[in-house]
Amino acid sequence: MDRVIIELIARSLTLIAIAFAALFVRANVDIEISLKPFKVHIKKKVVR
């Protein structure tokens, strides 16, 4: 029984982690879209 409970908790945690990852990815996309000019400058500095 303990293993079943642990597996259920692990599955729920993985689903929550995937949901948070998706939200962060969407937030990063929005930030990249809103800060495109800054991103260009940052990329140029990094290339140099």
Coordinates of N, CA and C in Angstrom, one line a residue, residues 6-38:
I6 N 3.0 6.2 -2.7 CA 4.2 7.0 -3.1 C 4.1 7.1 -4.7
E7 N 3.7 6.1 -5.4 CA 3.6 6.3 -6.9 C 2.6 7.3 -7.2
L8 N 1.5 7.4 -6.5 CA 0.4 8.4 -6.8 C 1.0 9.8 -6.6
I9 N 1.7 9.9 -5.4 CA 2.3 11.2 -5.1 C 3.3 11.6 -6.2
A10 N 4.1 10.7 -6.6 CA 5.2 11.0 -7.6 C 4.5 11.4 -8.9
R11 N 3.4 10.7 -9.3 CA 2.8 11.0 -10.5 C 2.2 12.4 -10.5
S12 N 1.5 12.7 -9.3 CA 0.9 14.1 -9.2 C 2.0 15.2 -9.2
L13 N 3.1 14.9 -8.5 CA 4.2 15.9 -8.5 C 4.7 16.1 -10.0
T14 N 4.9 15.0 -10.7 CA 5.4 15.1 -12.1 C 4.4 15.9 -12.9
L15 N 3.1 15.7 -12.7 CA 2.1 16.5 -13.5 C 2.2 18.0 -13.1
I16 N 2.3 18.2 -11.8 CA 2.5 19.6 -11.4 C 3.7 20.3 -11.9
A17 N 4.8 19.5 -11.9 CA 6.1 20.0 -12.5 C 5.9 20.3 -14.0
I18 N 5.2 19.5 -14.7 CA 5.0 19.7 -16.1 C 4.2 21.0 -16.3
A19 N 3.1 21.1 -15.5 CA 2.3 22.3 -15.6 C 3.1 23.6 -15.4
F20 N 3.9 23.6 -14.3 CA 4.7 24.7 -14.0 C 5.7 25.0 -15.1
A21 N 6.3 23.9 -15.7 CA 7.3 24.1 -16.8 C 6.5 24.8 -18.0
A22 N 5.3 24.3 -18.3 CA 4.6 24.9 -19.4 C 4.3 26.4 -19.1
L23 N 3.9 26.7 -17.9 CA 3.6 28.1 -17.6 C 4.9 28.9 -17.7
F24 N 6.0 28.4 -17.2 CA 7.3 29.2 -17.3 C 7.7 29.3 -18.8
V25 N 7.5 28.3 -19.6 CA 7.9 28.4 -21.0 C 7.0 29.5 -21.6
R26 N 5.7 29.5 -21.3 CA 4.8 30.5 -21.9 C 5.3 31.9 -21.4
A27 N 5.6 32.1 -20.2 CA 6.1 33.3 -19.6 C 7.4 33.8 -20.3
N28 N 8.3 32.8 -20.5 CA 9.6 33.2 -21.2 C 9.3 33.6 -22.6
V29 N 8.3 32.9 -23.3 CA 8.0 33.3 -24.7 C 7.4 34.8 -24.7
D30 N 6.5 35.0 -23.7 CA 6.0 36.4 -23.7 C 7.1 37.4 -23.4
I31 N 8.0 37.1 -22.5 CA 9.1 38.0 -22.2 C 9.9 38.3 -23.4
E32 N 10.3 37.2 -24.1 CA 11.1 37.3 -25.3 C 10.4 38.2 -26.4
I33 N 9.1 38.0 -26.5 CA 8.4 38.8 -27.5 C 8.3 40.2 -27.1
S34 N 8.2 40.5 -25.8 CA 8.1 41.9 -25.4 C 9.4 42.6 -25.3
L35 N 10.5 41.8 -25.2 CA 11.9 42.4 -25.0 C 12.7 42.0 -26.2
K36 N 12.2 42.0 -27.4 CA 13.0 41.6 -28.6 C 14.1 42.5 -28.8
P37 N 14.0 43.8 -28.8 CA 15.1 44.7 -29.0 C 16.2 44.5 -28.0
F38 N 15.8 44.3 -26.7 CA 16.8 44.0 -25.7 C 17.5 42.7 -25.9

